[in-house]
Amino acid sequence: QVQLVESGGGLVQPGGSLRLSCAASGRGFRIDPMGWYRQVPGRERELVAAITGGGIANYADSVKGRFTISRENTKNTVYLQMNSLKPEDTALYYCNLRLSGTNINYWGKGTLVTVSS
């Protein structure tokens, strides 16, 4: 059974930084694409950033230049470094893993990020 556990959310002032972590367990994830999504009440979940097993990353336009996704395969962990945070970044952030070569997705329970003064 694949499990994803996010951590690192919290309250931060505008312009501040946070680093989210997602620890995966249940199997090795070296080749599986992973990503971060976010959701606010009343809106659909949206992709923030994703990274392939080979380390190729892509980002939503709204976070380019401010967020960086990375992964540490030896620790089965993916990170999201968030800098220059804005109030509109406030959301519940979810970790995602898609089994390579399939449409099977796994999700964490989410970690809340609140950007407010």
C-alpha atoms as an extended CHARMM CRD file, in Angstrom:
* protein
*
       117  EXT
         1         1  GLN       CA              0.0000000000        0.0000000000        0.0000000000  PROA      1               0.0000000000
         2         2  VAL       CA              1.4420000000        3.3450000000       -1.0680000000  PROA      2               0.0000000000
         3         3  GLN       CA              1.3130000000        6.0970000000        1.5320000000  PROA      3               0.0000000000
         4         4  LEU       CA              2.2410000000        9.7490000000        1.1280000000  PROA      4               0.0000000000
         5         5  VAL       CA              2.7100000000       11.9800000000        4.1610000000  PROA      5               0.0000000000
         6         6  GLU       CA              3.1360000000       15.7170000000        3.7440000000  PROA      6               0.0000000000
         7         7  SER       CA              4.7030000000       18.0840000000        6.2430000000  PROA      7               0.0000000000
         8         8  GLY       CA              6.0120000000       21.6300000000        6.4300000000  PROA      8               0.0000000000
         9         9  GLY       CA              2.8740000000       23.6990000000        6.0620000000  PROA      9               0.0000000000
        10        10  GLY       CA              2.0430000000       26.5880000000        8.3230000000  PROA      10              0.0000000000
        11        11  LEU       CA              1.4200000000       30.2970000000        8.6270000000  PROA      11              0.0000000000
        12        12  VAL       CA              3.8660000000       32.6560000000        6.9580000000  PROA      12              0.0000000000
        13        13  GLN       CA              3.8810000000       36.3490000000        6.1500000000  PROA      13              0.0000000000
        14        14  PRO       CA              3.7920000000       37.5770000000        2.5610000000  PROA      14              0.0000000000
        15        15  GLY       CA              7.2660000000       37.4430000000        1.0840000000  PROA      15              0.0000000000
        16        16  GLY       CA              8.2670000000       34.5910000000        3.3550000000  PROA      16              0.0000000000
        17        17  SER       CA              9.3340000000       31.0330000000        2.5970000000  PROA      17              0.0000000000
        18        18  LEU       CA              8.2850000000       27.5080000000        3.4570000000  PROA      18              0.0000000000
        19        19  ARG       CA              9.5310000000       24.0860000000        2.4490000000  PROA      19              0.0000000000
        20        20  LEU       CA              7.0650000000       21.2640000000        2.0850000000  PROA      20              0.0000000000
        21        21  SER       CA              8.1290000000       17.6380000000        2.2750000000  PROA      21              0.0000000000
        22        22  CYS       CA              6.3620000000       14.4900000000        1.1410000000  PROA      22              0.0000000000
        23        23  ALA       CA              7.5980000000       11.1320000000        2.3460000000  PROA      23              0.0000000000
        24        24  ALA       CA              6.4880000000        8.1130000000        0.3580000000  PROA      24              0.0000000000
        25        25  SER       CA              6.3610000000        4.5740000000        1.6630000000  PROA      25              0.0000000000
        26        26  GLY       CA              5.2110000000        1.2050000000        0.4240000000  PROA      26              0.0000000000
        27        27  ARG       CA              7.5820000000        0.7280000000       -2.5060000000  PROA      27              0.0000000000
        28        28  GLY       CA             10.5080000000        2.3230000000       -4.2520000000  PROA      28              0.0000000000
        29        29  PHE       CA              9.6550000000        5.4890000000       -6.1800000000  PROA      29              0.0000000000
        30        30  ARG       CA             12.7820000000        6.1770000000       -8.1540000000  PROA      30              0.0000000000
        31        31  ILE       CA             11.0420000000        6.2760000000      -11.5170000000  PROA      31              0.0000000000
        32        32  ASP       CA              7.5710000000        7.4550000000      -10.5630000000  PROA      32              0.0000000000
        33        33  PRO       CA              6.5070000000       11.0060000000      -11.3800000000  PROA      33              0.0000000000
        34        34  MET       CA              5.5800000000       13.0020000000       -8.3050000000  PROA      34              0.0000000000
        35        35  GLY       CA              4.0680000000       16.3980000000       -7.8140000000  PROA      35              0.0000000000
        36        36  TRP       CA              2.3950000000       18.9770000000       -5.6620000000  PROA      36              0.0000000000
        37        37  TYR       CA             -1.1520000000       20.2130000000       -6.1270000000  PROA      37              0.0000000000
        38        38  ARG       CA             -3.1460000000       22.7590000000       -4.1950000000  PROA      38              0.0000000000
        39        39  GLN       CA             -6.7780000000       23.4560000000       -3.5550000000  PROA      39              0.0000000000
        40        40  VAL       CA             -8.8360000000       26.2120000000       -2.0110000000  PROA      40              0.0000000000
        41        41  PRO       CA            -12.5030000000       25.8650000000       -1.0520000000  PROA      41              0.0000000000
        42        42  GLY       CA            -14.8180000000       26.1830000000       -4.0340000000  PROA      42              0.0000000000
        43        43  ARG       CA            -12.0990000000       25.6680000000       -6.6030000000  PROA      43              0.0000000000
        44        44  GLU       CA            -10.6590000000       22.6720000000       -8.3790000000  PROA      44              0.0000000000
        45        45  ARG       CA             -7.3850000000       21.1430000000       -7.3240000000  PROA      45              0.0000000000
        46        46  GLU       CA             -4.6010000000       22.5620000000       -9.4760000000  PROA      46              0.0000000000
        47        47  LEU       CA             -1.1070000000       21.4330000000      -10.3380000000  PROA      47              0.0000000000
        48        48  VAL       CA              1.6310000000       23.4900000000       -8.7010000000  PROA      48              0.0000000000
        49        49  ALA       CA              4.7290000000       21.5740000000       -9.7480000000  PROA      49              0.0000000000
        50        50  ALA       CA              5.6880000000       18.1030000000      -10.9100000000  PROA      50              0.0000000000
        51        51  ILE       CA              8.9250000000       16.2020000000      -11.3050000000  PROA      51              0.0000000000
        52        52  THR       CA              9.7430000000       13.0830000000      -13.2930000000  PROA      52              0.0000000000
        53        53  GLY       CA             11.7770000000       10.1830000000      -12.0170000000  PROA      53              0.0000000000
        54        54  GLY       CA             14.7060000000       11.6440000000      -13.9420000000  PROA      54              0.0000000000
        55        55  GLY       CA             14.3610000000       15.0240000000      -12.2530000000  PROA      55              0.0000000000
        56        56  ILE       CA             12.6960000000       17.0390000000      -15.0080000000  PROA      56              0.0000000000
        57        57  ALA       CA             10.3980000000       19.6140000000      -13.4290000000  PROA      57              0.0000000000
        58        58  ASN       CA              7.5030000000       21.6870000000      -14.6430000000  PROA      58              0.0000000000
        59        59  TYR       CA              5.5830000000       24.4280000000      -12.8930000000  PROA      59              0.0000000000
        60        60  ALA       CA              2.3320000000       26.3100000000      -12.9950000000  PROA      60              0.0000000000
        61        61  ASP       CA              2.8520000000       29.7830000000      -14.4560000000  PROA      61              0.0000000000
        62        62  SER       CA              1.7260000000       31.3420000000      -11.1960000000  PROA      62              0.0000000000
        63        63  VAL       CA              4.6590000000       29.8820000000       -9.2560000000  PROA      63              0.0000000000
        64        64  LYS       CA              7.4780000000       29.9230000000      -11.8180000000  PROA      64              0.0000000000
        65        65  GLY       CA             10.5530000000       31.6250000000      -10.4400000000  PROA      65              0.0000000000
        66        66  ARG       CA              9.2900000000       31.3560000000       -6.8620000000  PROA      66              0.0000000000
        67        67  PHE       CA              8.8150000000       27.6230000000       -6.1980000000  PROA      67              0.0000000000
        68        68  THR       CA             11.2570000000       24.7830000000       -6.7200000000  PROA      68              0.0000000000
        69        69  ILE       CA             10.3960000000       21.1070000000       -6.6990000000  PROA      69              0.0000000000
        70        70  SER       CA             13.0500000000       18.5020000000       -6.0190000000  PROA      70              0.0000000000
        71        71  ARG       CA             13.2760000000       14.8700000000       -5.0420000000  PROA      71              0.0000000000
        72        72  GLU       CA             15.6270000000       12.7000000000       -3.0450000000  PROA      72              0.0000000000
        73        73  ASN       CA             15.0890000000        9.1660000000       -4.2870000000  PROA      73              0.0000000000
        74        74  THR       CA             17.2600000000        7.5650000000       -1.6130000000  PROA      74              0.0000000000
        75        75  LYS       CA             14.7970000000        8.9200000000        0.9480000000  PROA      75              0.0000000000
        76        76  ASN       CA             11.6450000000        8.4700000000       -1.1610000000  PROA      76              0.0000000000
        77        77  THR       CA             10.9540000000       12.1380000000       -0.5620000000  PROA      77              0.0000000000
        78        78  VAL       CA              9.8790000000       15.0560000000       -2.7120000000  PROA      78              0.0000000000
        79        79  TYR       CA             10.1780000000       18.6740000000       -1.6450000000  PROA      79              0.0000000000
        80        80  LEU       CA              8.6090000000       21.9640000000       -2.5950000000  PROA      80              0.0000000000
        81        81  GLN       CA             10.6220000000       25.0480000000       -1.7210000000  PROA      81              0.0000000000
        82        82  MET       CA              8.3050000000       28.0420000000       -1.7660000000  PROA      82              0.0000000000
        83        83  ASN       CA              9.7990000000       31.5310000000       -1.7550000000  PROA      83              0.0000000000
        84        84  SER       CA              8.2820000000       34.9970000000       -2.1020000000  PROA      84              0.0000000000
        85        85  LEU       CA              4.9650000000       33.6540000000       -0.9260000000  PROA      85              0.0000000000
        86        86  LYS       CA              1.8100000000       35.6030000000       -1.7030000000  PROA      86              0.0000000000
        87        87  PRO       CA             -1.6190000000       35.5510000000       -0.0420000000  PROA      87              0.0000000000
        88        88  GLU       CA             -2.9830000000       33.8590000000       -3.1600000000  PROA      88              0.0000000000
        89        89  ASP       CA             -0.7000000000       30.8960000000       -2.4510000000  PROA      89              0.0000000000
        90        90  THR       CA             -2.8590000000       30.0940000000        0.5460000000  PROA      90              0.0000000000
        91        91  ALA       CA             -4.2780000000       26.5980000000        0.0360000000  PROA      91              0.0000000000
        92        92  LEU       CA             -4.2210000000       22.9960000000        1.1130000000  PROA      92              0.0000000000
        93        93  TYR       CA             -1.2240000000       21.4480000000       -0.6080000000  PROA      93              0.0000000000
        94        94  TYR       CA             -1.3420000000       17.8130000000       -1.6320000000  PROA      94              0.0000000000
        95        95  CYS       CA              1.4400000000       15.4570000000       -2.6280000000  PROA      95              0.0000000000
        96        96  ASN       CA              0.7930000000       13.2250000000       -5.6100000000  PROA      96              0.0000000000
        97        97  LEU       CA              2.4780000000       10.1380000000       -6.9870000000  PROA      97              0.0000000000
        98        98  ARG       CA              1.5710000000        8.4930000000      -10.2740000000  PROA      98              0.0000000000
        99        99  LEU       CA              2.7790000000        4.9650000000      -10.8320000000  PROA      99              0.0000000000
       100       100  SER       CA              5.0610000000        5.0970000000      -13.8370000000  PROA      100             0.0000000000
       101       101  GLY       CA              3.4000000000        3.9020000000      -17.0210000000  PROA      101             0.0000000000
       102       102  THR       CA             -0.0800000000        3.9180000000      -15.5070000000  PROA      102             0.0000000000
       103       103  ASN       CA             -2.8960000000        6.2970000000      -14.6460000000  PROA      103             0.0000000000
       104       104  ILE       CA             -2.8830000000        5.1620000000      -11.0310000000  PROA      104             0.0000000000
       105       105  ASN       CA             -2.5210000000        8.1090000000       -8.6710000000  PROA      105             0.0000000000
       106       106  TYR       CA             -1.9280000000        8.2840000000       -4.9610000000  PROA      106             0.0000000000
       107       107  TRP       CA             -2.5390000000       11.3170000000       -2.7750000000  PROA      107             0.0000000000
       108       108  GLY       CA             -1.4790000000       12.5090000000        0.6240000000  PROA      108             0.0000000000
       109       109  LYS       CA             -3.9260000000       14.0440000000        3.0790000000  PROA      109             0.0000000000
       110       110  GLY       CA             -2.5960000000       17.5500000000        2.5240000000  PROA      110             0.0000000000
       111       111  THR       CA             -0.7810000000       20.2290000000        4.4700000000  PROA      111             0.0000000000
       112       112  LEU       CA             -2.1980000000       23.7160000000        4.9420000000  PROA      112             0.0000000000
       113       113  VAL       CA             -0.2430000000       26.7610000000        3.8330000000  PROA      113             0.0000000000
       114       114  THR       CA             -1.5420000000       30.1400000000        4.9610000000  PROA      114             0.0000000000
       115       115  VAL       CA              0.0930000000       33.3330000000        3.7350000000  PROA      115             0.0000000000
       116       116  SER       CA             -1.1250000000       36.2850000000        5.7410000000  PROA      116             0.0000000000
       117       117  SER       CA              0.1170000000       39.2900000000        7.6570000000  PROA      117             0.0000000000
